[in-house]
Amino acid sequence: MPRRTVAVIGAGAAGLAAARELLRVGLHVAVFEKSGRTGGTWAYDPRADDADPLSRDPAAAGAVHGSLYASLRTNLPRELMGFSDFPMAGRVFAGDARAFPGHREVLAFLDAFAEEHGVLAHVRLRTEVLRVRPEQGERWVVAFRGEDGEVAEEVFDAVVVCNGHWTVPFVPKIQGIGNWSGKQMHSHNYRTPEPFQNQIVVTVGMGASGIDIALDISHVAKEVHIASRYSEDRLGKFNLYQNVWIHKEIECIQDDGKVRFAEGSAVPADVILYCTGYHYYFPFIDLDGLTVDDNRVGPLYKNVFPPKYAPNLSFVGLTTKTIIFPSLELESKWVAAVLSGKATLPSQEDMMASVLEHYRRMEEAGRPKRHTHVIMPEWEEHMNWLADQVGEPHLEARRLELLVKALCGTWSLDEGYRDHCEQDDDRDTTALKGLFGLV
């Protein structure tokens, strides 16, 4: 019997992990990568889209794919960044031995991983997938444009979508933005702080990258004002910095052009910088019964398999706020086990019932639809469920504790937390665990 063929879309961390696991079970794999190298979001691109600082049109000629800023370091320690049989801990790949390494170290790690496991030979660089459609007989047609500009089609038994979700910015609507005469941009186009010299900057969002960017800018800006709906307990001037203030979310732009915050204060500003996350974006998929609605990709069984098209269509790497590299590995092992016949999925009806129950529980808990693929605070349950599907060991308590300590450091707004996080073994994480529902 001929080996089953699988198309993997994207050669970032998710695509490389998926390809490795598919190859391990004897499947024939082709990895399609639009850019000129592997690594996905970890491949730093110094360019920014100055003509479209909000990056509203990802399909525009010259649109920038990368979202890394120059100073970015991981917000998880090395011990949580590797794969089970290819760890990052205890090794150095690009000369950066820090516990929380910079992006170049992570890219070098992924390069070494792909090379050691024979994945690179299966990657087609500068090859953009244009359309994925099912063909009679449960096979899939992948239309793509190669490096020569020619469009071609190829038929596969299955498709694994791994194209990431850090490219198409989410930009919130602000009342009165028509009164704004300053600059707006999204963190997708942030690279270095120098352009903000002596400016008053409002950053929107308090995720890990939002905090990083705000503090990075504070070294050169006149003032930095962080706006977030999750800032209730720390409003006002932030003591660790001379020029950083924390506010509630932006309420509106006043008639005089000032930025007004929900707690009532208002400031004149030169820049509004949105650190507000990204949309899931699959321009090559147009399938009945599979939608992206308010950043919910669905329906998907356990964030991976669409019941109507399972098992021959799957998604790896949609989940956020989890231990991402180990999660990618477990999802990839699960997909590989199912496609190779070593594991089976529930019936389409049972998978759909599971999806609807997940939606019901979210609604009951008051969680917005856009958080469908957010795993926090159910890290342990999520990782252990995936591990059970493929016979892997459960998440060790130490790794969960490392995750909580890293998050505690992020939320401390101390930009030096990465360099002393591992030494802070006595850090009290009880409050943070309570915030995330872990106690």
Coordinates of C-alpha atoms in Angstrom, one line a residue:
M1 CA 0.0 0.0 0.0
P2 CA 1.3 3.5 -0.8
R3 CA 2.1 5.7 2.1
R4 CA -0.5 8.3 3.0
T5 CA 0.4 11.8 2.1
V6 CA -0.1 14.8 4.3
A7 CA 0.3 18.5 3.5
V8 CA 1.4 20.7 6.4
I9 CA 0.8 24.4 6.0
G10 CA 3.4 26.5 7.7
A11 CA 7.0 25.8 8.8
G12 CA 7.0 27.6 12.1
A13 CA 7.2 25.8 15.5
A14 CA 3.8 24.1 14.9
G15 CA 4.5 23.0 11.4
L16 CA 7.9 21.6 12.2
A17 CA 6.6 19.7 15.2
A18 CA 3.7 18.3 13.2
A19 CA 6.0 17.3 10.3
R20 CA 8.4 15.5 12.7
E21 CA 5.6 13.5 14.3
L22 CA 3.9 12.6 10.9
L23 CA 7.3 11.5 9.5
R24 CA 7.8 9.4 12.6
V25 CA 4.7 7.3 12.0
G26 CA 5.7 6.7 8.4
L27 CA 3.6 9.2 6.5
H28 CA 4.8 11.1 3.5
V29 CA 4.9 14.9 4.3
A30 CA 5.2 18.1 2.3
V31 CA 5.5 21.3 4.3
F32 CA 4.4 24.5 2.5
E33 CA 6.1 27.7 3.8
K34 CA 5.3 31.1 2.3
S35 CA 8.5 32.8 3.4
G36 CA 12.1 32.1 2.6
R37 CA 13.0 30.2 5.8
T38 CA 11.6 28.0 8.5
G39 CA 10.9 29.3 12.0
G40 CA 7.6 31.2 11.5
T41 CA 7.0 34.0 13.9
W42 CA 10.4 33.4 15.5
A43 CA 12.2 34.5 12.3
Y44 CA 12.8 38.2 13.1
D45 CA 12.1 40.7 10.4
P46 CA 13.4 44.2 11.1
R47 CA 11.0 45.7 8.6
A48 CA 7.7 47.3 9.7
D49 CA 4.7 48.2 7.5
D50 CA 5.1 52.0 7.7
A51 CA 2.5 52.5 5.0
D52 CA -0.1 50.6 7.0
P53 CA 0.9 50.8 10.7
L54 CA -2.3 49.0 11.7
S55 CA -1.7 46.2 9.1
R56 CA -5.4 46.1 8.2
D57 CA -4.7 44.4 4.9
P58 CA -2.5 41.3 5.3
A59 CA -2.9 40.5 1.6
A60 CA -1.4 43.8 0.4
A61 CA 1.8 43.8 -1.6
G62 CA 4.7 44.2 0.7
A63 CA 2.7 43.4 3.9
V64 CA 5.0 42.3 6.7
H65 CA 4.5 38.8 8.2
G66 CA 6.7 39.0 11.2
S67 CA 5.6 40.4 14.5
L68 CA 8.8 40.2 16.7
Y69 CA 10.4 43.2 18.2
A70 CA 14.2 43.4 18.5
S71 CA 14.3 43.1 22.3
L72 CA 11.9 40.2 22.6
R73 CA 12.8 37.4 25.1
T74 CA 10.7 34.4 25.9
N75 CA 8.2 34.9 28.7
L76 CA 8.7 31.2 29.7
P77 CA 12.0 29.7 30.8
R78 CA 14.0 27.3 28.7
E79 CA 12.7 24.3 30.6
L80 CA 9.2 25.0 29.2
M81 CA 10.3 25.9 25.7
G82 CA 11.7 22.6 24.3
F83 CA 10.2 19.3 23.1
S84 CA 10.3 16.1 25.2
D85 CA 13.2 14.5 23.4
F86 CA 14.8 17.7 22.1
P87 CA 15.0 20.0 25.1
M88 CA 16.2 23.6 25.1
A89 CA 17.3 23.5 28.8
G90 CA 20.9 22.7 29.3
R91 CA 22.0 23.6 25.8
V92 CA 22.9 26.7 23.9
F93 CA 22.0 27.2 20.2
A94 CA 22.9 30.7 19.3
G95 CA 25.2 31.9 22.1
D96 CA 22.3 33.0 24.4
A97 CA 22.4 30.9 27.6
R98 CA 20.0 32.9 29.6
A99 CA 17.1 31.2 31.3
F100 CA 14.7 33.3 29.3
P101 CA 16.5 33.6 25.9
G102 CA 16.0 36.1 23.1
H103 CA 14.2 35.3 19.9
R104 CA 17.4 34.4 18.0
E105 CA 18.1 31.6 20.4
V106 CA 14.6 30.2 19.9
L107 CA 15.0 30.4 16.1
A108 CA 18.4 28.6 16.3
F109 CA 16.7 25.9 18.5
L110 CA 14.0 25.3 15.9
D111 CA 16.6 25.2 13.1
A112 CA 18.5 22.5 15.0
F113 CA 15.3 20.6 15.8
A114 CA 14.2 20.6 12.1
E115 CA 17.7 19.5 10.9
E116 CA 18.2 16.8 13.4
H117 CA 14.8 15.2 12.7
G118 CA 15.0 15.4 8.9
V119 CA 12.2 17.8 8.5
L120 CA 14.1 20.4 6.3
A121 CA 14.1 18.0 3.3
H122 CA 10.4 18.1 3.3
V123 CA 9.9 21.9 3.4
R124 CA 9.0 23.8 0.3
L125 CA 10.1 27.4 0.9
R126 CA 8.6 30.4 -0.9
T127 CA 5.5 28.4 -1.6
E128 CA 2.2 30.0 -0.8
V129 CA -0.9 27.9 -0.3
L130 CA -3.8 29.6 -2.1
R131 CA -6.7 27.2 -1.6
V132 CA -7.4 23.9 0.2
R133 CA -10.5 22.0 -0.8
P134 CA -11.9 18.5 -0.3
E135 CA -12.1 16.2 -3.3
Q136 CA -14.4 13.3 -3.7
G137 CA -13.1 10.3 -1.8
E138 CA -12.0 12.2 1.3
R139 CA -8.8 13.5 -0.3
W140 CA -7.7 17.1 -0.4
V141 CA -6.5 19.4 -3.2
V142 CA -3.9 22.0 -2.3
A143 CA -3.4 24.8 -4.8
F144 CA -0.2 26.7 -4.3
R145 CA 2.0 29.3 -5.9
G146 CA 5.7 28.3 -6.1
E147 CA 8.8 30.4 -6.1
D148 CA 8.6 30.7 -9.9
G149 CA 5.2 32.3 -9.6
E150 CA 3.4 29.4 -11.2
V151 CA 0.2 28.1 -9.7
A152 CA -0.1 24.3 -9.3
E153 CA -2.3 21.8 -7.5
E154 CA -1.4 18.6 -5.6
V155 CA -3.7 16.0 -4.0
F156 CA -3.1 14.8 -0.4
D157 CA -4.8 12.4 1.9
A158 CA -4.8 14.9 4.7
V159 CA -4.0 18.5 5.6
V160 CA -2.6 19.9 8.8
V161 CA -3.0 23.6 9.2
C162 CA -0.1 25.2 11.1
N163 CA 0.1 28.7 9.7
G164 CA 0.2 30.5 13.1
H165 CA -1.9 33.4 14.4
W166 CA 0.5 36.3 15.1
T167 CA 0.2 38.1 11.8
V168 CA -3.3 39.8 11.4
P169 CA -3.7 42.4 14.2
F170 CA -6.9 42.9 16.2
V171 CA -7.5 46.6 16.5
P172 CA -10.4 47.6 18.9
K173 CA -12.8 50.3 18.0
I174 CA -12.5 53.4 20.1
Q175 CA -15.3 55.9 20.4
G176 CA -14.3 59.3 18.9
I177 CA -11.3 58.0 17.1
G178 CA -12.2 60.5 14.4
N179 CA -11.0 63.2 16.8
W180 CA -7.6 61.7 16.9
S181 CA -4.8 63.5 15.0
G182 CA -1.9 61.5 16.3
K183 CA -0.4 58.2 15.2
Q184 CA -2.0 54.8 15.6
M185 CA -0.1 51.6 15.2
H186 CA -0.3 47.9 16.3
S187 CA 2.5 46.1 18.1
H188 CA 2.8 43.9 14.9
N189 CA 4.8 46.8 13.5
Y190 CA 6.8 47.6 16.7
R191 CA 10.5 46.8 16.4
T192 CA 12.6 49.3 18.5
P193 CA 11.8 52.1 21.0
E194 CA 13.8 54.9 19.3
P195 CA 11.0 56.3 17.1
F196 CA 9.1 57.2 20.4
Q197 CA 11.8 59.5 21.8
N198 CA 10.3 62.2 24.0
Q199 CA 6.8 61.3 23.0
I200 CA 3.7 60.6 25.1
V201 CA 2.6 57.0 24.2
V202 CA -0.6 55.2 25.2
T203 CA -0.2 51.4 24.9
V204 CA -3.4 49.3 24.9
G205 CA -3.3 45.9 26.5
M206 CA -1.5 44.2 29.4
G207 CA -0.5 40.9 27.9
A208 CA 3.1 39.7 28.1
S209 CA 4.2 41.5 24.9
G210 CA 2.1 44.6 25.8
I211 CA 4.0 45.0 29.1
D212 CA 7.3 44.3 27.4
I213 CA 6.7 46.9 24.8
A214 CA 5.4 49.6 27.2
L215 CA 8.5 49.2 29.4
D216 CA 10.8 49.1 26.4
I217 CA 9.4 52.4 25.2
S218 CA 9.6 53.9 28.7
H219 CA 13.4 54.2 28.4
V220 CA 13.1 56.9 25.7
A221 CA 9.5 58.2 25.9
K222 CA 8.4 61.2 27.8
E223 CA 5.4 59.3 29.3
V224 CA 3.9 55.9 28.8
H225 CA 0.3 55.2 29.7
I226 CA -0.8 51.6 29.8
A227 CA -4.6 51.1 29.3
S228 CA -6.2 47.8 30.2
R229 CA -9.5 46.4 31.4
Y230 CA -7.5 44.2 33.8
S231 CA -5.8 47.0 35.7
E232 CA -8.3 47.6 38.4
D233 CA -6.0 46.9 41.3
R234 CA -3.0 49.0 40.2
L235 CA -4.2 52.3 38.8
G236 CA -2.1 55.4 38.8
K237 CA 1.7 56.0 38.6
F238 CA 3.7 52.8 38.7
N239 CA 6.4 53.1 41.3
L240 CA 9.1 51.1 39.6
Y241 CA 9.3 53.7 36.8
Q242 CA 9.4 57.5 36.7
N243 CA 7.2 57.9 33.6
V244 CA 4.7 55.0 33.5
W245 CA 1.1 55.2 34.5
I246 CA -1.6 52.5 34.5
H247 CA -5.2 53.2 33.6
K248 CA -8.4 51.3 32.9
E249 CA -9.4 50.8 29.3
I250 CA -9.7 53.8 26.9
E251 CA -13.2 55.2 27.1
C252 CA -13.0 57.5 24.2
I253 CA -11.1 60.2 22.4
Q254 CA -12.4 63.5 23.6
D255 CA -13.4 66.4 21.4
D256 CA -10.1 68.1 22.3
G257 CA -8.2 65.1 21.1
K258 CA -7.1 63.8 24.5
V259 CA -7.3 60.1 25.3
R260 CA -9.8 59.6 28.1
F261 CA -9.7 56.4 30.2
A262 CA -12.5 54.7 32.0
E263 CA -11.5 55.8 35.5
G264 CA -11.9 59.4 34.4
S265 CA -8.4 60.7 33.7
A266 CA -7.4 62.0 30.3
V267 CA -4.0 62.7 28.7
P268 CA -2.7 64.3 25.5
A269 CA -0.7 61.7 23.5
D270 CA 1.3 61.4 20.4
V271 CA 0.8 57.7 19.7
I272 CA -1.8 55.0 20.5
L273 CA 0.0 51.6 20.2
Y274 CA -2.4 48.7 20.3
C275 CA -0.9 45.6 21.9
T276 CA -4.3 43.8 21.6
G277 CA -3.5 40.5 19.9
Y278 CA -4.3 39.0 16.6
H279 CA -7.0 37.4 14.5
Y280 CA -6.9 33.8 13.3
Y281 CA -6.5 34.0 9.6
F282 CA -6.9 31.2 7.0
P283 CA -7.4 32.9 3.6
F284 CA -6.9 29.6 1.9
I285 CA -9.8 27.8 3.6
D286 CA -13.4 28.3 2.6
L287 CA -15.4 25.3 3.8
D288 CA -19.0 24.8 4.7
G289 CA -19.4 24.4 8.4
L290 CA -16.0 25.8 9.4
T291 CA -15.9 29.5 10.4
V292 CA -13.9 32.1 12.2
D293 CA -16.3 34.1 14.2
D294 CA -15.1 36.6 16.9
N295 CA -11.8 34.7 16.9
R296 CA -13.5 31.4 17.5
V297 CA -12.3 28.8 14.9
G298 CA -15.0 26.3 14.9
P299 CA -16.4 24.0 15.5
L300 CA -13.2 22.2 16.5
Y301 CA -12.9 19.1 18.7
K302 CA -10.4 19.9 21.4
N303 CA -9.1 22.8 19.3
V304 CA -7.7 20.5 16.7
F305 CA -10.2 18.5 14.6
P306 CA -13.3 19.9 12.8
P307 CA -15.9 17.2 13.3
K308 CA -17.3 17.4 9.8
Y309 CA -13.9 17.0 8.2
A310 CA -12.0 14.9 10.7
P311 CA -9.6 13.2 10.7
N312 CA -8.2 14.4 7.4
L313 CA -8.2 18.1 8.2
S314 CA -6.7 19.3 11.5
F315 CA -5.2 22.4 13.1
V316 CA -2.1 22.5 15.3
G317 CA -1.1 25.5 17.4
L318 CA -4.4 27.4 17.8
T319 CA -4.3 27.3 21.6
T320 CA -3.0 30.3 23.5
K321 CA -1.9 31.0 27.1
T322 CA -0.6 27.5 27.6
I323 CA 2.9 25.9 27.6
I324 CA 3.1 26.3 23.9
F325 CA 5.9 24.1 22.6
P326 CA 4.9 21.0 24.7
S327 CA 1.3 21.6 23.7
L328 CA 2.3 21.7 20.0
E329 CA 4.2 18.5 20.4
L330 CA 1.2 16.7 22.1
E331 CA -1.3 18.0 19.5
S332 CA 1.1 16.8 16.7
K333 CA 1.5 13.4 18.2
W334 CA -2.3 13.1 18.5
V335 CA -2.8 14.1 14.8
A336 CA -0.1 11.7 13.7
A337 CA -1.6 8.8 15.8
V338 CA -5.0 9.4 14.3
L339 CA -3.8 9.7 10.7
S340 CA -1.7 6.5 11.0
G341 CA -4.5 4.5 12.5
K342 CA -2.9 4.2 15.9
A343 CA -5.6 6.2 17.6
T344 CA -9.3 6.8 16.8
L345 CA -11.6 9.8 17.2
P346 CA -15.1 9.7 18.6
S347 CA -18.0 9.8 16.1
Q348 CA -18.7 13.1 14.3
E349 CA -21.8 13.4 16.5
D350 CA -19.9 12.8 19.8
M351 CA -17.2 15.3 18.8
M352 CA -19.8 17.9 18.0
A353 CA -21.5 17.3 21.3
S354 CA -18.2 17.8 23.1
V355 CA -17.7 21.1 21.2
L356 CA -21.2 22.4 22.1
E357 CA -20.7 21.4 25.7
H358 CA -17.4 23.4 25.8
Y359 CA -19.3 26.4 24.3
R360 CA -22.0 26.0 26.9
R361 CA -19.5 25.9 29.8
M362 CA -17.8 29.0 28.5
E363 CA -21.1 30.9 28.3
E364 CA -22.1 29.8 31.8
A365 CA -18.7 31.0 33.1
G366 CA -19.1 34.4 31.3
R367 CA -16.1 33.8 29.1
P368 CA -16.2 35.7 25.8
K369 CA -16.3 33.8 22.5
R370 CA -12.9 35.2 21.5
H371 CA -11.3 33.2 24.4
T372 CA -12.4 29.9 22.9
H373 CA -8.8 28.8 22.3
V374 CA -7.4 30.3 25.6
I375 CA -6.3 27.4 27.8
M376 CA -5.6 29.3 31.0
P377 CA -6.3 28.4 33.8
E378 CA -6.8 24.8 32.7
W379 CA -3.2 24.1 31.7
E380 CA -2.8 20.9 33.6
E381 CA -6.1 19.4 32.5
H382 CA -5.5 20.3 28.9
M383 CA -2.0 19.0 28.7
N384 CA -2.9 15.8 30.6
W385 CA -5.9 15.1 28.3
L386 CA -3.6 15.4 25.3
A387 CA -1.0 13.2 26.9
D388 CA -3.6 10.5 27.6
Q389 CA -4.5 10.4 23.9
V390 CA -1.0 9.4 22.9
G391 CA 0.3 7.5 25.9
E392 CA 2.6 10.2 27.2
P393 CA 3.3 11.1 30.8
H394 CA 1.3 13.8 32.6
L395 CA 2.6 17.3 33.2
E396 CA 5.1 17.4 36.1
A397 CA 4.2 19.6 39.0
R398 CA 7.5 21.4 38.7
R399 CA 6.7 22.6 35.2
L400 CA 3.4 23.9 36.2
E401 CA 5.1 25.8 39.1
L402 CA 7.6 27.3 36.6
L403 CA 4.8 28.5 34.5
V404 CA 3.0 30.2 37.4
K405 CA 6.3 31.8 38.5
A406 CA 6.9 33.1 35.0
L407 CA 3.4 34.6 34.8
C408 CA 3.9 36.1 38.2
G409 CA 7.0 37.8 36.9
T410 CA 5.2 39.1 33.8
W411 CA 2.5 40.7 35.9
S412 CA 4.9 42.3 38.3
L413 CA 5.8 44.8 35.6
D414 CA 9.4 44.4 36.6
E415 CA 11.3 44.2 33.3
G416 CA 14.2 42.5 35.1
Y417 CA 12.0 39.6 36.3
R418 CA 13.5 37.2 33.7
D419 CA 17.0 37.5 35.1
H420 CA 16.0 36.7 38.7
C421 CA 12.9 34.6 38.3
E422 CA 14.6 31.3 38.8
Q423 CA 16.4 32.6 41.9
D424 CA 13.0 33.7 43.4
D425 CA 12.1 30.3 44.7
D426 CA 10.4 31.9 47.7
R427 CA 8.1 34.1 45.5
D428 CA 4.6 33.8 46.8
T429 CA 2.4 32.8 43.9
T430 CA -0.7 32.2 46.0
A431 CA -2.4 35.4 44.8
L432 CA -1.6 34.6 41.1
K433 CA -2.9 31.1 41.4
G434 CA -6.1 32.5 42.9
L435 CA -6.4 34.9 40.0
F436 CA -6.0 32.1 37.5
G437 CA -8.3 29.7 39.3
L438 CA -5.6 27.3 40.4
V439 CA -6.4 27.3 44.1

